[in-house]
CSV table of C-alpha atoms in Angstrom, one decimal:
chain,number,residue,atom,x,y,z
A,1,UNK,CA,14.1,-8.1,8.5
A,2,UNK,CA,10.7,-6.9,7.5
A,3,UNK,CA,9.6,-6.4,11.2
A,4,UNK,CA,12.1,-3.6,11.2
A,5,UNK,CA,10.2,-1.6,8.6
A,6,UNK,CA,7.1,-2.7,10.1
A,7,UNK,CA,8.0,-1.0,13.5
A,8,UNK,CA,8.7,1.9,11.5
A,9,UNK,CA,5.6,4.2,12.0
A,10,UNK,CA,6.6,6.9,9.5
A,11,UNK,CA,7.2,4.2,6.8
A,12,UNK,CA,4.1,2.1,7.6
A,13,UNK,CA,2.0,5.4,7.2
A,14,UNK,CA,3.6,6.4,4.0
A,15,UNK,CA,2.8,2.8,2.3
A,16,UNK,CA,-0.5,2.6,3.9
A,17,UNK,CA,-1.4,5.9,2.6
A,18,UNK,CA,0.1,5.2,-1.0
A,19,UNK,CA,-2.3,2.3,-1.1
A,20,UNK,CA,-5.5,4.2,0.1
A,21,UNK,CA,-4.9,7.2,-2.0
A,22,UNK,CA,-3.5,5.2,-5.2
A,23,UNK,CA,-6.7,3.3,-5.0
A,24,UNK,CA,-8.7,6.3,-4.8
A,25,UNK,CA,-6.7,7.9,-7.9
A,26,UNK,CA,-7.3,4.9,-10.1
A,27,UNK,CA,-11.0,5.0,-9.2
A,28,UNK,CA,-11.1,8.6,-10.1
A,29,UNK,CA,-9.3,7.9,-13.5
A,30,UNK,CA,-11.7,5.4,-14.1
A,31,UNK,CA,-14.5,7.8,-13.5
A,32,UNK,CA,-12.6,10.5,-15.8
A,33,UNK,CA,-12.8,7.8,-18.4
A,34,UNK,CA,-16.6,7.4,-18.3
A,35,UNK,CA,-17.2,11.2,-17.9
A,36,UNK,CA,-15.4,11.9,-21.1
A,37,UNK,CA,-17.0,9.0,-22.8
A,38,UNK,CA,-20.2,10.7,-22.3
A,39,UNK,CA,-19.1,14.3,-23.6
A,40,UNK,CA,-16.3,13.7,-25.9
A,41,UNK,CA,-16.8,11.0,-29.1
A,42,UNK,CA,-13.4,11.4,-30.2
A,43,UNK,CA,-10.5,9.5,-28.8
A,44,UNK,CA,-8.0,12.0,-29.9
A,45,UNK,CA,-9.5,14.8,-28.1
A,46,UNK,CA,-10.0,12.6,-25.2
A,47,UNK,CA,-6.2,12.2,-25.4
A,48,UNK,CA,-5.6,15.9,-25.8
A,49,UNK,CA,-7.6,16.9,-22.7
A,50,UNK,CA,-5.9,14.4,-20.5
A,51,UNK,CA,-2.4,15.4,-21.6
A,52,UNK,CA,-3.3,19.1,-20.5
A,53,UNK,CA,-2.3,18.1,-17.0
A,54,UNK,CA,0.8,16.0,-18.0
A,55,UNK,CA,2.1,19.2,-19.8
A,56,UNK,CA,1.5,21.6,-16.8
A,57,UNK,CA,3.3,19.1,-14.8
A,58,UNK,CA,6.6,19.1,-16.8
A,59,UNK,CA,6.4,23.0,-16.9
A,60,UNK,CA,6.4,23.1,-12.9
A,61,UNK,CA,9.0,19.9,-12.5
A,62,UNK,CA,12.1,21.8,-12.3
A,63,UNK,CA,10.6,24.2,-9.5
A,64,UNK,CA,9.0,21.1,-7.8
A,65,UNK,CA,12.4,19.4,-7.4
A,66,UNK,CA,14.0,22.5,-6.0
A,67,UNK,CA,11.1,23.4,-3.4
A,68,UNK,CA,11.4,19.6,-2.3
A,69,UNK,CA,15.2,19.8,-1.7
A,70,UNK,CA,14.8,23.4,0.4
A,71,UNK,CA,11.7,22.8,2.3
A,72,UNK,CA,10.6,20.1,4.8
A,73,UNK,CA,9.4,17.2,3.0
A,74,UNK,CA,6.6,16.3,5.2
A,75,UNK,CA,5.1,19.5,4.6
A,76,UNK,CA,5.2,19.0,0.6
A,77,UNK,CA,3.6,15.9,1.1
A,78,UNK,CA,0.8,17.1,3.0
A,79,UNK,CA,0.2,20.4,0.8
A,80,UNK,CA,0.4,18.2,-2.5
A,81,UNK,CA,-2.2,16.1,-0.8
A,82,UNK,CA,-4.4,18.9,-0.1
A,83,UNK,CA,-3.9,19.8,-4.0
A,84,UNK,CA,-5.1,16.2,-4.6
A,85,UNK,CA,-8.4,17.1,-2.9
A,86,UNK,CA,-8.9,20.0,-5.1
A,87,UNK,CA,-9.1,17.2,-8.2
A,88,UNK,CA,-12.4,15.3,-7.2
A,89,UNK,CA,-13.8,18.5,-5.9
A,90,UNK,CA,-13.2,20.2,-9.5
A,91,UNK,CA,-15.2,17.3,-11.1
A,92,UNK,CA,-18.2,17.9,-8.7
A,93,UNK,CA,-18.6,21.2,-10.8
A,94,UNK,CA,-17.8,19.5,-14.0
A,95,UNK,CA,-20.6,17.0,-13.7
A,96,UNK,CA,-23.0,19.7,-12.3
A,97,UNK,CA,-22.4,21.6,-15.5
A,98,UNK,CA,-21.2,19.0,-17.9
A,99,UNK,CA,-18.0,20.9,-18.3
A,100,UNK,CA,-14.8,19.9,-20.2
A,101,UNK,CA,-13.2,23.1,-18.7
A,102,UNK,CA,-13.9,21.8,-14.9
A,103,UNK,CA,-12.3,18.5,-16.2
A,104,UNK,CA,-9.3,20.2,-17.3
A,105,UNK,CA,-8.8,22.1,-14.2
A,106,UNK,CA,-9.2,18.6,-12.3
A,107,UNK,CA,-6.4,16.8,-14.5
A,108,UNK,CA,-4.2,20.1,-13.9
A,109,UNK,CA,-4.8,19.4,-9.9
A,110,UNK,CA,-4.0,15.9,-10.0
A,111,UNK,CA,-0.9,16.1,-11.9
A,112,UNK,CA,0.5,19.1,-9.9
A,113,UNK,CA,0.0,17.0,-7.2
A,114,UNK,CA,1.9,14.1,-8.2
A,115,UNK,CA,4.6,16.6,-9.5
A,116,UNK,CA,5.2,17.3,-5.9
A,117,UNK,CA,4.1,14.2,-4.0
A,118,UNK,CA,6.0,11.3,-6.0
A,119,UNK,CA,9.5,12.5,-5.8
A,120,UNK,CA,8.9,13.9,-2.1
A,121,UNK,CA,7.8,10.1,-1.1
A,122,UNK,CA,10.9,8.5,-3.1
A,123,UNK,CA,13.3,11.3,-1.7
A,124,UNK,CA,12.2,10.5,1.9
A,125,UNK,CA,12.3,6.8,2.1
A,126,UNK,CA,16.4,6.8,2.9
A,127,UNK,CA,15.6,9.3,5.6
A,128,UNK,CA,13.2,7.3,7.6
A,129,UNK,CA,14.6,3.6,7.0
A,130,UNK,CA,17.9,1.9,7.8
A,131,UNK,CA,20.5,1.7,5.2
A,132,UNK,CA,20.3,-2.2,5.6
A,133,UNK,CA,16.6,-2.1,4.6
A,134,UNK,CA,16.5,0.4,1.8
A,135,UNK,CA,16.2,-2.1,-0.9
A,136,UNK,CA,13.3,-3.9,0.8
A,137,UNK,CA,11.6,-0.5,1.5
A,138,UNK,CA,11.9,0.3,-2.2
A,139,UNK,CA,10.5,-2.9,-3.0
A,140,UNK,CA,7.7,-2.4,-0.7
A,141,UNK,CA,6.8,1.0,-2.1
A,142,UNK,CA,6.8,-0.4,-5.6
A,143,UNK,CA,4.3,-3.1,-4.4
A,144,UNK,CA,2.1,-0.5,-2.5
A,145,UNK,CA,1.8,1.4,-6.0
A,146,UNK,CA,1.2,-1.8,-7.9
A,147,UNK,CA,-1.6,-3.1,-5.3
A,148,UNK,CA,-3.3,0.5,-5.7
A,149,UNK,CA,-3.2,0.2,-9.3
A,150,UNK,CA,-4.5,-3.4,-9.5
A,151,UNK,CA,-7.1,-2.7,-6.9
A,152,UNK,CA,-8.1,0.9,-7.9
A,153,UNK,CA,-8.6,-0.2,-11.5
A,154,UNK,CA,-10.4,-3.6,-10.5
A,155,UNK,CA,-12.8,-1.6,-8.0
A,156,UNK,CA,-13.1,1.3,-10.3
A,157,UNK,CA,-14.3,-0.9,-13.3
A,158,UNK,CA,-16.8,-2.6,-10.9
A,159,UNK,CA,-18.1,0.7,-9.1
A,160,UNK,CA,-18.7,2.6,-12.5
A,161,UNK,CA,-21.3,0.3,-13.3
A,162,UNK,CA,-23.2,0.3,-9.9
A,163,UNK,CA,-22.9,3.8,-8.8
A,164,UNK,CA,-23.2,7.4,-10.3
A,165,UNK,CA,-20.1,9.4,-10.9
A,166,UNK,CA,-20.8,11.8,-8.0
A,167,UNK,CA,-20.2,8.9,-5.8
A,168,UNK,CA,-17.3,7.7,-7.1
A,169,UNK,CA,-15.6,11.1,-7.1
A,170,UNK,CA,-16.6,11.3,-3.2
A,171,UNK,CA,-14.9,8.1,-2.7
A,172,UNK,CA,-11.6,9.5,-4.3
A,173,UNK,CA,-11.9,12.7,-2.2
A,174,UNK,CA,-12.3,10.5,0.9
A,175,UNK,CA,-9.3,8.6,0.1
A,176,UNK,CA,-7.1,11.6,-0.2
A,177,UNK,CA,-8.6,13.3,3.0
A,178,UNK,CA,-7.6,9.8,4.8
A,179,UNK,CA,-3.9,10.1,3.3
A,180,UNK,CA,-4.0,13.8,4.8
A,181,UNK,CA,-4.7,12.5,8.2
A,182,UNK,CA,-2.2,9.6,7.7
A,183,UNK,CA,0.7,12.1,6.8
A,184,UNK,CA,0.3,14.3,9.8
A,185,UNK,CA,2.2,11.8,12.5
A,186,UNK,CA,4.8,11.2,10.1
A,187,UNK,CA,8.3,12.2,11.3
A,188,UNK,CA,10.9,12.8,8.3
A,189,UNK,CA,14.3,14.4,9.4
A,190,UNK,CA,14.8,17.8,8.2
A,191,UNK,CA,18.3,18.3,6.0
A,192,UNK,CA,20.5,20.6,8.3
A,193,UNK,CA,22.0,23.7,6.4
A,194,UNK,CA,24.7,25.7,7.6
A,195,UNK,CA,23.3,29.1,6.0
A,196,UNK,CA,20.2,30.5,4.5
A,197,UNK,CA,21.9,31.4,1.2
A,198,UNK,CA,23.1,27.7,1.1
A,199,UNK,CA,19.3,26.7,1.1
A,200,UNK,CA,18.5,29.3,-1.4
A,201,UNK,CA,21.2,28.4,-3.8
A,202,UNK,CA,19.5,25.0,-4.8
A,203,UNK,CA,19.4,24.7,-8.6
A,204,UNK,CA,17.5,22.4,-10.5
A,205,UNK,CA,20.2,22.1,-13.2
A,206,UNK,CA,22.9,20.8,-10.9
A,207,UNK,CA,20.8,17.3,-11.4
A,208,UNK,CA,22.7,17.0,-14.8
A,209,UNK,CA,26.1,17.6,-13.5
A,210,UNK,CA,25.4,14.7,-10.9
A,211,UNK,CA,24.1,12.4,-13.5
A,212,UNK,CA,27.2,13.1,-15.7
A,213,UNK,CA,29.4,12.6,-12.9
A,214,UNK,CA,28.2,9.4,-11.2
A,215,UNK,CA,28.4,6.5,-13.7
A,216,UNK,CA,26.2,4.4,-11.4
A,217,UNK,CA,23.3,6.9,-11.8
A,218,UNK,CA,23.7,7.1,-15.7
A,219,UNK,CA,23.6,3.2,-15.7
A,220,UNK,CA,20.5,3.1,-13.4
A,221,UNK,CA,18.7,5.7,-15.7
A,222,UNK,CA,20.1,3.9,-18.9
A,223,UNK,CA,18.7,0.4,-17.7
A,224,UNK,CA,15.3,2.1,-16.7
A,225,UNK,CA,15.1,3.5,-20.2
A,226,UNK,CA,14.0,0.1,-21.8
A,227,UNK,CA,11.8,-0.9,-19.1
A,228,UNK,CA,9.9,2.4,-19.0
A,229,UNK,CA,9.5,2.3,-23.0
A,230,UNK,CA,7.8,-1.3,-22.6
A,231,UNK,CA,5.7,-0.2,-19.6
A,232,UNK,CA,4.5,3.1,-21.7
A,233,UNK,CA,3.2,0.9,-24.4
A,234,UNK,CA,2.0,-1.8,-22.1
A,235,UNK,CA,-1.7,-1.3,-22.6
A,236,UNK,CA,-1.6,-1.1,-26.4
A,237,UNK,CA,0.3,-4.4,-26.7
A,238,UNK,CA,-2.1,-6.0,-24.1
A,239,UNK,CA,-4.8,-5.1,-26.2
A,240,UNK,CA,-3.2,-6.3,-29.5
A,241,UNK,CA,-2.0,-9.6,-28.1
A,242,UNK,CA,-5.6,-10.0,-27.0
A,243,UNK,CA,-6.7,-9.4,-30.5
A,244,UNK,CA,-4.2,-11.3,-32.3
A,245,UNK,CA,-4.9,-14.7,-30.3
A,246,UNK,CA,-8.7,-13.8,-30.5
A,247,UNK,CA,-9.1,-14.3,-26.7
A,248,UNK,CA,-10.9,-11.2,-25.2
A,249,UNK,CA,-10.6,-12.4,-21.7
A,250,UNK,CA,-6.8,-12.4,-22.2
A,251,UNK,CA,-6.5,-8.9,-21.1
A,252,UNK,CA,-7.5,-9.4,-17.6
A,253,UNK,CA,-5.4,-12.6,-17.4
A,254,UNK,CA,-2.1,-10.5,-18.7
A,255,UNK,CA,-2.8,-7.7,-15.9
A,256,UNK,CA,-3.4,-10.7,-13.1
A,257,UNK,CA,-0.6,-12.4,-13.9
A,258,UNK,CA,2.0,-9.4,-14.5
A,259,UNK,CA,0.7,-7.7,-11.5
A,260,UNK,CA,1.1,-10.8,-9.2
A,261,UNK,CA,4.7,-11.7,-10.6
A,262,UNK,CA,5.7,-8.0,-9.8
A,263,UNK,CA,4.4,-8.4,-6.1
A,264,UNK,CA,6.3,-11.7,-5.7
A,265,UNK,CA,9.4,-10.3,-7.3
A,266,UNK,CA,9.4,-7.2,-5.0
A,267,UNK,CA,9.0,-9.6,-1.7
A,268,UNK,CA,12.0,-11.6,-3.0
A,269,UNK,CA,14.0,-8.7,-4.2
A,270,UNK,CA,16.0,-8.1,-0.6
A,271,UNK,CA,16.5,-11.9,-0.1
A,272,UNK,CA,17.7,-12.8,-3.5
A,273,UNK,CA,19.9,-9.6,-4.1
A,274,UNK,CA,21.3,-9.9,-0.6
A,275,UNK,CA,24.5,-7.7,-0.8
A,276,UNK,CA,25.2,-8.5,-4.5
A,277,UNK,CA,26.4,-5.5,-6.6
A,278,UNK,CA,23.1,-3.8,-7.5
A,279,UNK,CA,24.3,-2.3,-10.8
A,280,UNK,CA,25.6,-5.7,-12.2
A,281,UNK,CA,22.1,-7.5,-10.9
A,282,UNK,CA,19.9,-4.7,-12.5
A,283,UNK,CA,21.7,-5.1,-15.5
A,284,UNK,CA,21.2,-8.8,-15.7
A,285,UNK,CA,17.5,-8.0,-15.4
A,286,UNK,CA,17.8,-6.2,-18.8
A,287,UNK,CA,18.5,-9.2,-20.5
A,288,UNK,CA,15.7,-10.9,-18.4
A,289,UNK,CA,13.3,-8.2,-20.1
A,290,UNK,CA,14.8,-9.1,-23.4
A,291,UNK,CA,14.0,-12.7,-22.7
A,292,UNK,CA,10.4,-11.8,-22.2
A,293,UNK,CA,10.1,-9.7,-25.2
A,294,UNK,CA,11.5,-12.4,-27.3
A,295,UNK,CA,8.7,-14.9,-25.9
A,296,UNK,CA,6.1,-12.6,-26.5
A,297,UNK,CA,7.4,-12.3,-30.1
A,298,UNK,CA,7.0,-16.1,-30.9
A,299,UNK,CA,4.1,-16.9,-28.5
A,300,UNK,CA,1.7,-18.7,-30.4
A,301,UNK,CA,-0.8,-19.6,-27.6
A,302,UNK,CA,-2.2,-17.9,-24.2
A,303,UNK,CA,-0.1,-20.3,-22.0
A,304,UNK,CA,3.1,-19.2,-23.6
A,305,UNK,CA,2.3,-15.5,-23.6
A,306,UNK,CA,1.3,-15.4,-19.9
A,307,UNK,CA,4.7,-17.1,-19.1
A,308,UNK,CA,6.3,-14.3,-21.0
A,309,UNK,CA,4.4,-11.5,-19.0
A,310,UNK,CA,5.4,-13.4,-16.1
A,311,UNK,CA,8.8,-13.0,-16.9
A,312,UNK,CA,8.5,-9.4,-17.6
A,313,UNK,CA,6.7,-9.0,-14.2
A,314,UNK,CA,9.7,-10.6,-12.5
A,315,UNK,CA,12.1,-8.4,-14.4
A,316,UNK,CA,10.1,-5.4,-13.5
A,317,UNK,CA,9.8,-6.2,-9.8
A,318,UNK,CA,13.5,-6.7,-9.4
A,319,UNK,CA,14.7,-3.7,-11.3
A,320,UNK,CA,12.8,-0.7,-10.2
A,321,UNK,CA,13.5,-1.3,-6.7
A,322,UNK,CA,17.1,-1.9,-7.3
A,323,UNK,CA,17.3,1.4,-9.6
A,324,UNK,CA,15.6,3.2,-6.9
A,325,UNK,CA,18.1,2.3,-4.3
A,326,UNK,CA,21.1,2.8,-6.4
A,327,UNK,CA,19.9,6.4,-7.1
A,328,UNK,CA,18.9,6.9,-3.2
A,329,UNK,CA,22.4,5.7,-2.0
A,330,UNK,CA,24.6,7.7,-4.8
A,331,UNK,CA,23.0,10.9,-4.3
A,332,UNK,CA,23.5,13.5,-1.4
A,333,UNK,CA,20.5,13.9,0.8
A,334,UNK,CA,19.9,17.5,-0.6
A,335,UNK,CA,19.7,16.4,-4.1
A,336,UNK,CA,17.4,13.8,-4.1
A,337,UNK,CA,14.1,16.0,-4.5
A,338,UNK,CA,15.5,17.4,-7.7
A,339,UNK,CA,16.6,14.3,-9.1
A,340,UNK,CA,13.3,12.4,-8.6
A,341,UNK,CA,11.6,15.3,-10.0
A,342,UNK,CA,13.8,15.0,-13.0
A,343,UNK,CA,13.3,11.4,-13.3
A,344,UNK,CA,9.7,11.5,-12.9
A,345,UNK,CA,9.5,14.3,-15.6
A,346,UNK,CA,11.8,12.1,-17.8
A,347,UNK,CA,9.3,9.1,-17.4
A,348,UNK,CA,6.4,11.3,-18.4
A,349,UNK,CA,7.9,12.6,-21.5
A,350,UNK,CA,9.3,8.8,-22.3
A,351,UNK,CA,5.8,7.1,-21.8
A,352,UNK,CA,4.2,9.2,-24.3
A,353,UNK,CA,7.1,8.9,-26.8
A,354,UNK,CA,6.9,5.0,-26.2
A,355,UNK,CA,3.0,5.3,-26.8
A,356,UNK,CA,3.4,7.1,-30.0
A,357,UNK,CA,6.3,4.6,-31.0
A,358,UNK,CA,4.4,1.3,-29.9
A,359,UNK,CA,1.4,2.1,-32.0
A,360,UNK,CA,3.4,3.1,-35.0
A,361,UNK,CA,5.4,-0.1,-34.7
A,362,UNK,CA,2.4,-2.4,-34.1
A,363,UNK,CA,0.8,-0.7,-37.3
A,364,UNK,CA,3.8,-1.0,-39.3
A,365,UNK,CA,5.4,-4.3,-38.3
A,366,UNK,CA,2.7,-6.2,-36.7
A,367,UNK,CA,3.0,-7.5,-33.0
A,368,UNK,CA,5.6,-10.4,-33.7
A,369,UNK,CA,8.0,-8.2,-35.5
A,370,UNK,CA,7.8,-5.5,-33.4
A,371,UNK,CA,8.3,-7.4,-30.2
A,372,UNK,CA,11.4,-9.2,-31.9
A,373,UNK,CA,12.7,-5.7,-32.6
A,374,UNK,CA,12.3,-4.4,-29.0
A,375,UNK,CA,13.9,-7.5,-27.8
A,376,UNK,CA,17.0,-6.9,-30.2
A,377,UNK,CA,17.0,-3.1,-28.9
A,378,UNK,CA,16.8,-4.1,-25.2
A,379,UNK,CA,19.6,-6.7,-25.5
A,380,UNK,CA,21.8,-4.3,-27.0
A,381,UNK,CA,21.1,-1.8,-24.2
A,382,UNK,CA,22.1,-4.6,-21.7
A,383,UNK,CA,25.3,-5.1,-23.6
A,384,UNK,CA,26.3,-1.5,-23.5
A,385,UNK,CA,25.3,-1.1,-19.7
A,386,UNK,CA,27.3,-4.3,-18.9
A,387,UNK,CA,30.5,-3.3,-20.8
A,388,UNK,CA,30.4,0.4,-19.3
A,389,UNK,CA,29.8,-1.0,-15.8
A,390,UNK,CA,32.7,-3.0,-16.0
A,391,UNK,CA,35.0,-0.3,-17.6
A,392,UNK,CA,34.0,2.0,-14.8
A,393,UNK,CA,34.3,-0.7,-12.0
A,394,UNK,CA,31.1,-0.1,-11.0
A,395,UNK,CA,30.1,-1.6,-7.6
A,396,UNK,CA,26.9,-0.3,-5.3
A,397,UNK,CA,25.6,-2.4,-2.4
A,398,UNK,CA,22.8,-2.4,0.0
A,399,UNK,CA,25.3,-2.1,2.6
A,400,UNK,CA,28.7,-0.2,1.8
A,401,UNK,CA,31.5,-2.1,2.9
A,402,UNK,CA,33.9,-0.2,5.0
A,403,UNK,CA,37.3,0.6,3.2
A,404,UNK,CA,40.3,-0.9,4.1
A,405,UNK,CA,42.5,1.6,6.1
A,406,UNK,CA,46.1,2.5,4.8
A,407,UNK,CA,49.2,2.6,6.8
């Protein structure tokens, strides 16, 4: 029951911090775009500037994963938050001197902080909540991220028209300081190691062996692939649909419908999935994603398109927490930090690839044919996952059933 999680002080603090700091982060992102627009006329140069921090985060992700598995995760969360605070602080200098260089420094700080903070938070959840509530906890975490994205972008878009950039970055800084205070009382059990040498022998490359040796983790990553690809090009698709249907107001409606359905699906995931096979249900929602993409490919009006995005939101809301639960249950505690660092790194690269391919697909095929092609690929991914799961008899559930004793 959800009251079990609400009585868990550490979990509530992490979720509250995620909403507060996430909202502040999105306000900061809106402010960054406004600052860049003031100084850099080229969209291509803007993209390059924003990608510098991403590139740095990719370089440090392997080491970040090792450090998360070696040291106290609470300290990692706290120090990552202090690094976050340096991002808006750097923007004060950027504004004062109209400096792109300080802007680049700011993006590096925010990406570095995310490289440590996000995998640490994801790896910590199984240690602070009961195993029976793991799927619900992952759903709430996803909803906290979604709420901060929706609230942050809406609030940032409003505030950027009412306040100067200095004030916006001050709001962002305050949200990060609040997060630092929220982290202080959190209790995350430390991993017990038999020796110092065992702690020092943590290697990032061991993740690849785990993925190869554990079919359920491989399927979880494979199912996430098409979902992440669609999300990576999501903003381009929304803009294109709005232009295609000659409805400028459609952009806001799509984000609202999609975000609301993600939240509702997250709330229903624990009850609907129950103790069903998470691998099989995750694969089922790959086909639901394909259905949503097919609906988008043939939508001729606003209503049918919004229904399709609602179906996508539902598939997203179910798949993300289920896949996270699969990863957390199948991985040993001392490897979760490295794995989620690897997944975070993989997602970042995949998002950039999907952004480029989505742009190219829309240019060469048009929105209808592109979405139909994406639907076909998604269905193929679902069929491959289904057959692979059956061949390996994959069965991962929220609560593992005790094995029958042999005589």
